Amino acid sequence: MKKLSLIFLILICMIFIGCTKTTNSVITSTAAEKSKSMDYDINKTTYTNKQITINYPQITNLSDSSKQKKINELIKTQGLSILNDYSESINNLNLKINYEIKWKSSNILSIEYSGTAYVKGTAHPSNGVFNTTNININTESVIKLQDIVTINKDFAEKYKNAKYKSPIDELNSESNGEIKKYLANFAINDLLQQFKDKKSRFYFTKDSLGINIDVPHAIGDTLELEVTYKNLSSFIKTDNKIWKEFIKDDLKNNSNSSNSSTSSNTDAKQTQLQKKQNTTNNEITNKLAISSNSTLG
């Protein structure tokens, strides 16, 4: 009878261990499915009206159809908002806009709209970047510049001295010289005003935060200024979760430290449990041995 009891206890232990392994397997699978569910593709959609053509992206194949619909509505509204700047001259407007995906991930979609606009009767067309849209995929919302960085004079100074890119395809030495001269004389307060404007145009790349500014037509109408995340570390609002995607090294170190601590604690607990189990097994074995000897006696 006691031997049967021992066998019964062993079977219970085996079932318990099996259930624990199954639970861990389910958790891992769920995490993988959640990550996969955030994958999506991008298709081009075109708005046309007389001499107006605006291409803007729409996401597809997102597992959450409700989320996909809301995000696409945000993108469309933002993309077509360019027309608001020409509401009084819409009938005389010739507008050609295309988009570029500056950054795409399961967390962020960063879009830049550029092209050419000409209003009949004006001296020249406008070229360059007309708008940007940055979508937080997780919260289904538009990311604002003031929510992710601290905008002050020191921040503006960083961009005043940043590397730049002009919509002019081939800049000659004279044009480059004019751009450098213009940026050198750009008043910090004027730059701040553009950055703080609710229509400020910015975008994400793998390693930099880009901001578009308005400049005279002679040097391109707009300029892209980029500063690396590393050089913006003192201005980044790290409490905003979108930064987890771009400052992985720091987070990785913290994560490794946390994981190491967790792993050590887990190992210690497992060792204690193993010792306890061994003690229990020894006690059971001793009792069975004593019982067996008594029976034989």
PDB file of C-alpha atoms in Angstrom:
ATOM      1  CA  MET A   1       0.000   0.000   0.000  1.00  0.00           C
ATOM      2  CA  LYS A   2       2.767   2.443   0.929  1.00  0.00           C
ATOM      3  CA  LYS A   3       4.604   1.629  -2.273  1.00  0.00           C
ATOM      4  CA  LEU A   4       1.458   2.544  -4.164  1.00  0.00           C
ATOM      5  CA  SER A   5       1.351   5.848  -2.250  1.00  0.00           C
ATOM      6  CA  LEU A   6       4.922   6.624  -3.303  1.00  0.00           C
ATOM      7  CA  ILE A   7       4.103   5.881  -6.941  1.00  0.00           C
ATOM      8  CA  PHE A   8       1.058   8.145  -6.665  1.00  0.00           C
ATOM      9  CA  LEU A   9       3.212  11.012  -5.311  1.00  0.00           C
ATOM     10  CA  ILE A  10       5.714  10.601  -8.131  1.00  0.00           C
ATOM     11  CA  LEU A  11       2.935  10.733 -10.721  1.00  0.00           C
ATOM     12  CA  ILE A  12       1.584  13.968  -9.193  1.00  0.00           C
ATOM     13  CA  CYS A  13       5.055  15.559  -9.371  1.00  0.00           C
ATOM     14  CA  MET A  14       5.433  14.561 -13.014  1.00  0.00           C
ATOM     15  CA  ILE A  15       2.014  16.030 -13.867  1.00  0.00           C
ATOM     16  CA  PHE A  16       2.911  19.282 -12.066  1.00  0.00           C
ATOM     17  CA  ILE A  17       6.196  19.612 -13.972  1.00  0.00           C
ATOM     18  CA  GLY A  18       4.422  18.894 -17.254  1.00  0.00           C
ATOM     19  CA  CYS A  19       1.816  21.607 -16.585  1.00  0.00           C
ATOM     20  CA  THR A  20       4.528  24.155 -15.788  1.00  0.00           C
ATOM     21  CA  LYS A  21       6.308  23.488 -19.078  1.00  0.00           C
ATOM     22  CA  THR A  22       3.042  23.776 -20.999  1.00  0.00           C
ATOM     23  CA  THR A  23       2.278  27.162 -19.401  1.00  0.00           C
ATOM     24  CA  ASN A  24       5.685  28.562 -20.369  1.00  0.00           C
ATOM     25  CA  SER A  25       5.180  27.333 -23.918  1.00  0.00           C
ATOM     26  CA  VAL A  26       1.811  29.099 -24.182  1.00  0.00           C
ATOM     27  CA  ILE A  27       3.239  32.400 -22.920  1.00  0.00           C
ATOM     28  CA  THR A  28       6.065  32.314 -25.462  1.00  0.00           C
ATOM     29  CA  SER A  29       3.680  31.532 -28.281  1.00  0.00           C
ATOM     30  CA  THR A  30       1.342  34.378 -27.291  1.00  0.00           C
ATOM     31  CA  ALA A  31       4.224  36.887 -27.278  1.00  0.00           C
ATOM     32  CA  ALA A  32       5.296  35.770 -30.739  1.00  0.00           C
ATOM     33  CA  GLU A  33       1.750  36.076 -32.066  1.00  0.00           C
ATOM     34  CA  LYS A  34       1.419  39.582 -30.584  1.00  0.00           C
ATOM     35  CA  SER A  35       4.620  40.704 -32.319  1.00  0.00           C
ATOM     36  CA  LYS A  36       3.497  39.202 -35.613  1.00  0.00           C
ATOM     37  CA  SER A  37       0.096  40.896 -35.336  1.00  0.00           C
ATOM     38  CA  MET A  38       1.756  44.319 -35.630  1.00  0.00           C
ATOM     39  CA  ASP A  39       3.194  43.606 -39.104  1.00  0.00           C
ATOM     40  CA  TYR A  40       1.664  45.536 -41.985  1.00  0.00           C
ATOM     41  CA  ASP A  41       2.217  46.534 -45.610  1.00  0.00           C
ATOM     42  CA  ILE A  42       1.874  49.890 -47.368  1.00  0.00           C
ATOM     43  CA  ASN A  43      -0.055  50.706 -50.533  1.00  0.00           C
ATOM     44  CA  LYS A  44      -0.115  53.971 -52.458  1.00  0.00           C
ATOM     45  CA  THR A  45      -3.418  55.829 -52.739  1.00  0.00           C
ATOM     46  CA  THR A  46      -3.956  58.846 -54.997  1.00  0.00           C
ATOM     47  CA  TYR A  47      -6.214  61.861 -54.592  1.00  0.00           C
ATOM     48  CA  THR A  48      -6.882  63.803 -57.806  1.00  0.00           C
ATOM     49  CA  ASN A  49      -8.914  66.915 -58.553  1.00  0.00           C
ATOM     50  CA  LYS A  50      -8.285  68.831 -61.781  1.00  0.00           C
ATOM     51  CA  GLN A  51      -4.596  69.790 -61.622  1.00  0.00           C
ATOM     52  CA  ILE A  52      -4.092  68.463 -58.119  1.00  0.00           C
ATOM     53  CA  THR A  53      -2.476  65.089 -57.439  1.00  0.00           C
ATOM     54  CA  ILE A  54      -1.568  63.938 -53.949  1.00  0.00           C
ATOM     55  CA  ASN A  55      -0.164  60.474 -53.328  1.00  0.00           C
ATOM     56  CA  TYR A  56      -0.410  59.213 -49.773  1.00  0.00           C
ATOM     57  CA  PRO A  57       0.106  55.794 -48.146  1.00  0.00           C
ATOM     58  CA  GLN A  58      -2.432  53.451 -46.613  1.00  0.00           C
ATOM     59  CA  ILE A  59      -1.531  50.466 -44.471  1.00  0.00           C
ATOM     60  CA  THR A  60      -2.849  46.980 -45.220  1.00  0.00           C
ATOM     61  CA  ASN A  61      -2.717  43.500 -43.688  1.00  0.00           C
ATOM     62  CA  LEU A  62      -2.712  44.714 -40.097  1.00  0.00           C
ATOM     63  CA  SER A  63      -4.352  41.967 -38.032  1.00  0.00           C
ATOM     64  CA  ASP A  64      -6.476  44.496 -36.126  1.00  0.00           C
ATOM     65  CA  SER A  65      -8.875  45.852 -38.764  1.00  0.00           C
ATOM     66  CA  SER A  66     -10.291  48.513 -36.444  1.00  0.00           C
ATOM     67  CA  LYS A  67      -6.807  49.829 -35.697  1.00  0.00           C
ATOM     68  CA  GLN A  68      -5.924  49.773 -39.390  1.00  0.00           C
ATOM     69  CA  LYS A  69      -9.019  51.791 -40.318  1.00  0.00           C
ATOM     70  CA  LYS A  70      -8.345  54.481 -37.718  1.00  0.00           C
ATOM     71  CA  ILE A  71      -4.678  54.805 -38.683  1.00  0.00           C
ATOM     72  CA  ASN A  72      -5.554  55.077 -42.378  1.00  0.00           C
ATOM     73  CA  GLU A  73      -8.043  57.841 -41.617  1.00  0.00           C
ATOM     74  CA  LEU A  74      -5.324  59.739 -39.734  1.00  0.00           C
ATOM     75  CA  ILE A  75      -2.874  59.329 -42.615  1.00  0.00           C
ATOM     76  CA  LYS A  76      -5.418  60.475 -45.200  1.00  0.00           C
ATOM     77  CA  THR A  77      -6.448  63.526 -43.172  1.00  0.00           C
ATOM     78  CA  GLN A  78      -2.825  64.511 -42.613  1.00  0.00           C
ATOM     79  CA  GLY A  79      -1.852  63.906 -46.229  1.00  0.00           C
ATOM     80  CA  LEU A  80      -4.676  65.989 -47.684  1.00  0.00           C
ATOM     81  CA  SER A  81      -4.246  68.773 -45.104  1.00  0.00           C
ATOM     82  CA  ILE A  82      -1.749  70.311 -47.553  1.00  0.00           C
ATOM     83  CA  LEU A  83      -4.794  71.640 -49.414  1.00  0.00           C
ATOM     84  CA  ASN A  84      -5.724  73.810 -46.428  1.00  0.00           C
ATOM     85  CA  ASP A  85      -2.772  76.093 -47.208  1.00  0.00           C
ATOM     86  CA  TYR A  86      -4.256  76.821 -50.634  1.00  0.00           C
ATOM     87  CA  SER A  87      -7.951  77.076 -49.766  1.00  0.00           C
ATOM     88  CA  GLU A  88      -8.276  80.582 -51.243  1.00  0.00           C
ATOM     89  CA  SER A  89      -6.521  79.716 -54.506  1.00  0.00           C
ATOM     90  CA  ILE A  90      -7.588  76.106 -54.986  1.00  0.00           C
ATOM     91  CA  ASN A  91      -9.077  76.780 -58.457  1.00  0.00           C
ATOM     92  CA  ASN A  92      -5.751  78.164 -59.707  1.00  0.00           C
ATOM     93  CA  LEU A  93      -3.577  75.550 -58.046  1.00  0.00           C
ATOM     94  CA  ASN A  94      -1.309  73.080 -59.794  1.00  0.00           C
ATOM     95  CA  LEU A  95      -0.086  70.660 -57.124  1.00  0.00           C
ATOM     96  CA  LYS A  96       1.944  67.459 -57.444  1.00  0.00           C
ATOM     97  CA  ILE A  97       2.772  65.700 -54.176  1.00  0.00           C
ATOM     98  CA  ASN A  98       4.408  62.357 -53.497  1.00  0.00           C
ATOM     99  CA  TYR A  99       5.448  60.711 -50.257  1.00  0.00           C
ATOM    100  CA  GLU A 100       8.486  58.957 -48.834  1.00  0.00           C
ATOM    101  CA  ILE A 101       8.428  56.516 -45.944  1.00  0.00           C
ATOM    102  CA  LYS A 102      11.205  57.752 -43.687  1.00  0.00           C
ATOM    103  CA  TRP A 103      10.713  55.064 -41.050  1.00  0.00           C
ATOM    104  CA  LYS A 104       8.439  52.030 -40.794  1.00  0.00           C
ATOM    105  CA  SER A 105       8.186  49.664 -37.852  1.00  0.00           C
ATOM    106  CA  SER A 106       5.570  47.910 -35.755  1.00  0.00           C
ATOM    107  CA  ASN A 107       5.516  50.992 -33.506  1.00  0.00           C
ATOM    108  CA  ILE A 108       6.028  54.012 -35.764  1.00  0.00           C
ATOM    109  CA  LEU A 109       5.252  55.086 -39.311  1.00  0.00           C
ATOM    110  CA  SER A 110       7.040  58.280 -40.400  1.00  0.00           C
ATOM    111  CA  ILE A 111       5.932  59.879 -43.691  1.00  0.00           C
ATOM    112  CA  GLU A 112       7.280  62.886 -45.584  1.00  0.00           C
ATOM    113  CA  TYR A 113       5.344  64.634 -48.369  1.00  0.00           C
ATOM    114  CA  SER A 114       7.238  66.608 -50.997  1.00  0.00           C
ATOM    115  CA  GLY A 115       6.638  67.957 -54.481  1.00  0.00           C
ATOM    116  CA  THR A 116       5.774  71.134 -56.360  1.00  0.00           C
ATOM    117  CA  ALA A 117       2.985  73.676 -55.990  1.00  0.00           C
ATOM    118  CA  TYR A 118       2.217  76.526 -58.369  1.00  0.00           C
ATOM    119  CA  VAL A 119      -0.585  79.063 -58.095  1.00  0.00           C
ATOM    120  CA  LYS A 120      -1.433  80.771 -61.376  1.00  0.00           C
ATOM    121  CA  GLY A 121      -0.166  84.338 -61.411  1.00  0.00           C
ATOM    122  CA  THR A 122       2.564  83.911 -58.781  1.00  0.00           C
ATOM    123  CA  ALA A 123       6.235  84.565 -59.505  1.00  0.00           C
ATOM    124  CA  HIS A 124       7.462  80.978 -59.165  1.00  0.00           C
ATOM    125  CA  PRO A 125       6.428  77.507 -57.961  1.00  0.00           C
ATOM    126  CA  SER A 126       7.150  76.262 -54.460  1.00  0.00           C
ATOM    127  CA  ASN A 127       9.295  73.150 -54.103  1.00  0.00           C
ATOM    128  CA  GLY A 128      10.319  70.850 -51.312  1.00  0.00           C
ATOM    129  CA  VAL A 129       8.665  69.315 -48.275  1.00  0.00           C
ATOM    130  CA  PHE A 130       5.071  70.342 -47.645  1.00  0.00           C
ATOM    131  CA  ASN A 131       4.117  68.123 -44.747  1.00  0.00           C
ATOM    132  CA  THR A 132       5.115  65.188 -42.542  1.00  0.00           C
ATOM    133  CA  THR A 133       3.053  62.668 -40.609  1.00  0.00           C
ATOM    134  CA  ASN A 134       4.300  60.531 -37.747  1.00  0.00           C
ATOM    135  CA  ILE A 135       1.930  57.850 -36.498  1.00  0.00           C
ATOM    136  CA  ASN A 136       2.181  55.947 -33.232  1.00  0.00           C
ATOM    137  CA  ILE A 137       0.836  52.575 -34.366  1.00  0.00           C
ATOM    138  CA  ASN A 138       0.213  51.345 -30.824  1.00  0.00           C
ATOM    139  CA  THR A 139      -1.872  54.323 -29.673  1.00  0.00           C
ATOM    140  CA  GLU A 140      -3.361  55.105 -33.113  1.00  0.00           C
ATOM    141  CA  SER A 141      -2.349  58.749 -32.744  1.00  0.00           C
ATOM    142  CA  VAL A 142      -0.240  61.458 -34.382  1.00  0.00           C
ATOM    143  CA  ILE A 143       3.128  62.081 -32.734  1.00  0.00           C
ATOM    144  CA  LYS A 144       3.882  65.750 -32.002  1.00  0.00           C
ATOM    145  CA  LEU A 145       7.388  67.176 -31.820  1.00  0.00           C
ATOM    146  CA  GLN A 146       6.861  68.863 -28.442  1.00  0.00           C
ATOM    147  CA  ASP A 147       5.770  65.526 -26.959  1.00  0.00           C
ATOM    148  CA  ILE A 148       9.046  63.762 -27.715  1.00  0.00           C
ATOM    149  CA  VAL A 149      11.746  66.435 -27.250  1.00  0.00           C
ATOM    150  CA  THR A 150      12.365  69.547 -25.168  1.00  0.00           C
ATOM    151  CA  ILE A 151      12.379  72.498 -27.569  1.00  0.00           C
ATOM    152  CA  ASN A 152      14.545  75.369 -26.351  1.00  0.00           C
ATOM    153  CA  LYS A 153      17.372  77.580 -27.621  1.00  0.00           C
ATOM    154  CA  ASP A 154      20.010  74.898 -27.090  1.00  0.00           C
ATOM    155  CA  PHE A 155      17.889  72.460 -29.078  1.00  0.00           C
ATOM    156  CA  ALA A 156      17.525  74.998 -31.907  1.00  0.00           C
ATOM    157  CA  GLU A 157      21.279  75.604 -31.864  1.00  0.00           C
ATOM    158  CA  LYS A 158      21.859  71.895 -32.495  1.00  0.00           C
ATOM    159  CA  TYR A 159      19.804  72.082 -35.676  1.00  0.00           C
ATOM    160  CA  LYS A 160      21.259  75.379 -36.788  1.00  0.00           C
ATOM    161  CA  ASN A 161      24.610  73.590 -36.999  1.00  0.00           C
ATOM    162  CA  ALA A 162      23.215  70.292 -38.312  1.00  0.00           C
ATOM    163  CA  LYS A 163      23.848  68.603 -41.626  1.00  0.00           C
ATOM    164  CA  TYR A 164      21.287  69.664 -44.195  1.00  0.00           C
ATOM    165  CA  LYS A 165      19.635  68.411 -47.357  1.00  0.00           C
ATOM    166  CA  SER A 166      18.027  70.590 -50.012  1.00  0.00           C
ATOM    167  CA  PRO A 167      15.269  69.585 -52.469  1.00  0.00           C
ATOM    168  CA  ILE A 168      17.538  70.972 -55.180  1.00  0.00           C
ATOM    169  CA  ASP A 169      18.982  67.813 -56.740  1.00  0.00           C
ATOM    170  CA  GLU A 170      22.416  69.156 -57.558  1.00  0.00           C
ATOM    171  CA  LEU A 171      23.769  71.918 -55.384  1.00  0.00           C
ATOM    172  CA  ASN A 172      26.734  73.815 -56.777  1.00  0.00           C
ATOM    173  CA  SER A 173      29.348  75.396 -54.551  1.00  0.00           C
ATOM    174  CA  GLU A 174      27.600  78.766 -54.770  1.00  0.00           C
ATOM    175  CA  SER A 175      24.272  77.315 -53.613  1.00  0.00           C
ATOM    176  CA  ASN A 176      25.977  75.439 -50.788  1.00  0.00           C
ATOM    177  CA  GLY A 177      27.695  78.621 -49.751  1.00  0.00           C
ATOM    178  CA  GLU A 178      24.389  80.511 -49.719  1.00  0.00           C
ATOM    179  CA  ILE A 179      22.731  77.831 -47.585  1.00  0.00           C
ATOM    180  CA  LYS A 180      25.564  77.829 -45.053  1.00  0.00           C
ATOM    181  CA  LYS A 181      25.485  81.611 -44.913  1.00  0.00           C
ATOM    182  CA  TYR A 182      21.716  81.636 -44.449  1.00  0.00           C
ATOM    183  CA  LEU A 183      21.842  79.083 -41.619  1.00  0.00           C
ATOM    184  CA  ALA A 184      24.688  80.939 -39.926  1.00  0.00           C
ATOM    185  CA  ASN A 185      22.578  84.110 -39.873  1.00  0.00           C
ATOM    186  CA  PHE A 186      19.320  82.352 -38.976  1.00  0.00           C
ATOM    187  CA  ALA A 187      18.032  83.873 -35.723  1.00  0.00           C
ATOM    188  CA  ILE A 188      17.556  81.241 -33.022  1.00  0.00           C
ATOM    189  CA  ASN A 189      14.168  82.690 -32.056  1.00  0.00           C
ATOM    190  CA  ASP A 190      12.956  82.369 -35.655  1.00  0.00           C
ATOM    191  CA  LEU A 191      14.112  78.761 -35.735  1.00  0.00           C
ATOM    192  CA  LEU A 192      12.392  78.118 -32.415  1.00  0.00           C
ATOM    193  CA  GLN A 193       9.174  79.554 -33.781  1.00  0.00           C
ATOM    194  CA  GLN A 194       9.205  77.066 -36.655  1.00  0.00           C
ATOM    195  CA  PHE A 195       9.950  74.163 -34.303  1.00  0.00           C
ATOM    196  CA  LYS A 196       7.173  75.114 -31.879  1.00  0.00           C
ATOM    197  CA  ASP A 197       4.589  75.645 -34.597  1.00  0.00           C
ATOM    198  CA  LYS A 198       1.826  73.024 -34.474  1.00  0.00           C
ATOM    199  CA  LYS A 199       2.562  72.379 -38.163  1.00  0.00           C
ATOM    200  CA  SER A 200       6.244  71.709 -37.537  1.00  0.00           C
ATOM    201  CA  ARG A 201       7.537  69.102 -39.969  1.00  0.00           C
ATOM    202  CA  PHE A 202       9.755  66.353 -38.598  1.00  0.00           C
ATOM    203  CA  TYR A 203      10.552  62.705 -39.266  1.00  0.00           C
ATOM    204  CA  PHE A 204      12.410  59.710 -37.873  1.00  0.00           C
ATOM    205  CA  THR A 205      15.272  57.757 -39.409  1.00  0.00           C
ATOM    206  CA  LYS A 206      17.296  54.848 -38.077  1.00  0.00           C
ATOM    207  CA  ASP A 207      19.699  57.115 -36.196  1.00  0.00           C
ATOM    208  CA  SER A 208      18.490  60.723 -36.514  1.00  0.00           C
ATOM    209  CA  LEU A 209      15.581  63.075 -35.925  1.00  0.00           C
ATOM    210  CA  GLY A 210      15.004  65.227 -38.997  1.00  0.00           C
ATOM    211  CA  ILE A 211      13.216  68.584 -39.033  1.00  0.00           C
ATOM    212  CA  ASN A 212      12.158  70.551 -42.111  1.00  0.00           C
ATOM    213  CA  ILE A 213      12.391  74.335 -42.123  1.00  0.00           C
ATOM    214  CA  ASP A 214      11.231  77.005 -44.562  1.00  0.00           C
ATOM    215  CA  VAL A 215      13.937  78.964 -46.389  1.00  0.00           C
ATOM    216  CA  PRO A 216      13.967  81.417 -49.334  1.00  0.00           C
ATOM    217  CA  HIS A 217      13.073  80.048 -52.777  1.00  0.00           C
ATOM    218  CA  ALA A 218      16.590  80.785 -54.051  1.00  0.00           C
ATOM    219  CA  ILE A 219      18.042  78.078 -51.806  1.00  0.00           C
ATOM    220  CA  GLY A 220      15.281  75.505 -52.158  1.00  0.00           C
ATOM    221  CA  ASP A 221      12.145  76.678 -50.270  1.00  0.00           C
ATOM    222  CA  THR A 222      12.721  74.032 -47.589  1.00  0.00           C
ATOM    223  CA  LEU A 223      15.691  72.321 -45.944  1.00  0.00           C
ATOM    224  CA  GLU A 224      15.951  69.026 -44.101  1.00  0.00           C
ATOM    225  CA  LEU A 225      18.077  69.272 -40.961  1.00  0.00           C
ATOM    226  CA  GLU A 226      19.135  66.077 -39.186  1.00  0.00           C
ATOM    227  CA  VAL A 227      20.721  65.511 -35.766  1.00  0.00           C
ATOM    228  CA  THR A 228      21.548  62.056 -34.419  1.00  0.00           C
ATOM    229  CA  TYR A 229      19.634  60.727 -31.440  1.00  0.00           C
ATOM    230  CA  LYS A 230      22.938  60.428 -29.622  1.00  0.00           C
ATOM    231  CA  ASN A 231      23.538  64.169 -29.948  1.00  0.00           C
ATOM    232  CA  LEU A 232      19.974  64.895 -28.821  1.00  0.00           C
ATOM    233  CA  SER A 233      20.181  62.772 -25.669  1.00  0.00           C
ATOM    234  CA  SER A 234      19.776  65.743 -23.303  1.00  0.00           C
ATOM    235  CA  PHE A 235      16.584  66.879 -25.084  1.00  0.00           C
ATOM    236  CA  ILE A 236      14.853  63.531 -25.564  1.00  0.00           C
ATOM    237  CA  LYS A 237      11.813  62.919 -23.366  1.00  0.00           C
ATOM    238  CA  THR A 238      12.640  59.327 -22.518  1.00  0.00           C
ATOM    239  CA  ASP A 239       9.344  58.822 -20.689  1.00  0.00           C
ATOM    240  CA  ASN A 240       7.700  58.773 -24.120  1.00  0.00           C
ATOM    241  CA  LYS A 241       7.632  55.100 -25.108  1.00  0.00           C
ATOM    242  CA  ILE A 242       8.337  55.751 -28.786  1.00  0.00           C
ATOM    243  CA  TRP A 243      12.019  56.279 -27.918  1.00  0.00           C
ATOM    244  CA  LYS A 244      12.428  52.634 -26.919  1.00  0.00           C
ATOM    245  CA  GLU A 245      12.784  51.939 -30.614  1.00  0.00           C
ATOM    246  CA  PHE A 246      15.727  54.276 -31.165  1.00  0.00           C
ATOM    247  CA  ILE A 247      17.737  54.183 -27.938  1.00  0.00           C
ATOM    248  CA  LYS A 248      18.020  50.417 -27.749  1.00  0.00           C
ATOM    249  CA  ASP A 249      21.593  50.336 -26.440  1.00  0.00           C
ATOM    250  CA  ASP A 250      20.728  52.050 -23.165  1.00  0.00           C
ATOM    251  CA  LEU A 251      17.562  50.052 -22.794  1.00  0.00           C
ATOM    252  CA  LYS A 252      19.400  46.873 -23.698  1.00  0.00           C
ATOM    253  CA  ASN A 253      21.950  47.459 -20.952  1.00  0.00           C
ATOM    254  CA  ASN A 254      19.188  48.062 -18.431  1.00  0.00           C
ATOM    255  CA  SER A 255      17.317  45.069 -19.739  1.00  0.00           C
ATOM    256  CA  ASN A 256      20.390  42.853 -19.515  1.00  0.00           C
ATOM    257  CA  SER A 257      20.994  44.008 -15.959  1.00  0.00           C
ATOM    258  CA  SER A 258      17.380  43.329 -15.070  1.00  0.00           C
ATOM    259  CA  ASN A 259      17.404  39.983 -16.839  1.00  0.00           C
ATOM    260  CA  SER A 260      20.643  39.035 -15.124  1.00  0.00           C
ATOM    261  CA  SER A 261      19.149  39.882 -11.743  1.00  0.00           C
ATOM    262  CA  THR A 262      15.947  38.041 -12.567  1.00  0.00           C
ATOM    263  CA  SER A 263      17.918  35.065 -13.830  1.00  0.00           C
ATOM    264  CA  SER A 264      19.994  34.964 -10.638  1.00  0.00           C
ATOM    265  CA  ASN A 265      16.880  35.114  -8.479  1.00  0.00           C
ATOM    266  CA  THR A 266      15.231  32.409 -10.556  1.00  0.00           C
ATOM    267  CA  ASP A 267      18.295  30.169 -10.312  1.00  0.00           C
ATOM    268  CA  ALA A 268      18.409  30.667  -6.550  1.00  0.00           C
ATOM    269  CA  LYS A 269      14.724  29.800  -6.197  1.00  0.00           C
ATOM    270  CA  GLN A 270      15.137  26.744  -8.401  1.00  0.00           C
ATOM    271  CA  THR A 271      18.097  25.602  -6.286  1.00  0.00           C
ATOM    272  CA  GLN A 272      16.065  26.018  -3.101  1.00  0.00           C
ATOM    273  CA  LEU A 273      13.132  24.127  -4.603  1.00  0.00           C
ATOM    274  CA  GLN A 274      15.444  21.360  -5.777  1.00  0.00           C
ATOM    275  CA  LYS A 275      16.983  21.046  -2.306  1.00  0.00           C
ATOM    276  CA  LYS A 276      13.526  20.968  -0.765  1.00  0.00           C
ATOM    277  CA  GLN A 277      12.390  18.331  -3.256  1.00  0.00           C
ATOM    278  CA  ASN A 278      15.491  16.228  -2.597  1.00  0.00           C
ATOM    279  CA  THR A 279      14.865  16.461   1.149  1.00  0.00           C
ATOM    280  CA  THR A 280      11.243  15.400   0.680  1.00  0.00           C
ATOM    281  CA  ASN A 281      12.269  12.496  -1.531  1.00  0.00           C
ATOM    282  CA  ASN A 282      14.872  11.374   1.011  1.00  0.00           C
ATOM    283  CA  GLU A 283      12.320  11.527   3.820  1.00  0.00           C
ATOM    284  CA  ILE A 284       9.850   9.456   1.802  1.00  0.00           C
ATOM    285  CA  THR A 285      12.555   6.932   0.935  1.00  0.00           C
ATOM    286  CA  ASN A 286      13.643   6.640   4.581  1.00  0.00           C
ATOM    287  CA  LYS A 287      10.059   6.159   5.758  1.00  0.00           C
ATOM    288  CA  LEU A 288       9.478   3.477   3.153  1.00  0.00           C
ATOM    289  CA  ALA A 289      12.700   1.756   4.144  1.00  0.00           C
ATOM    290  CA  ILE A 290      11.715   1.798   7.818  1.00  0.00           C
ATOM    291  CA  SER A 291       8.230   0.562   6.965  1.00  0.00           C
ATOM    292  CA  SER A 292       9.675  -2.203   4.803  1.00  0.00           C
ATOM    293  CA  ASN A 293      12.067  -3.311   7.529  1.00  0.00           C
ATOM    294  CA  SER A 294       9.244  -3.363  10.083  1.00  0.00           C
ATOM    295  CA  THR A 295       7.123  -5.491   7.777  1.00  0.00           C
ATOM    296  CA  LEU A 296       9.950  -7.913   7.150  1.00  0.00           C
ATOM    297  CA  GLY A 297      10.680  -8.099  10.868  1.00  0.00           C
TER     298      GLY A 297
END
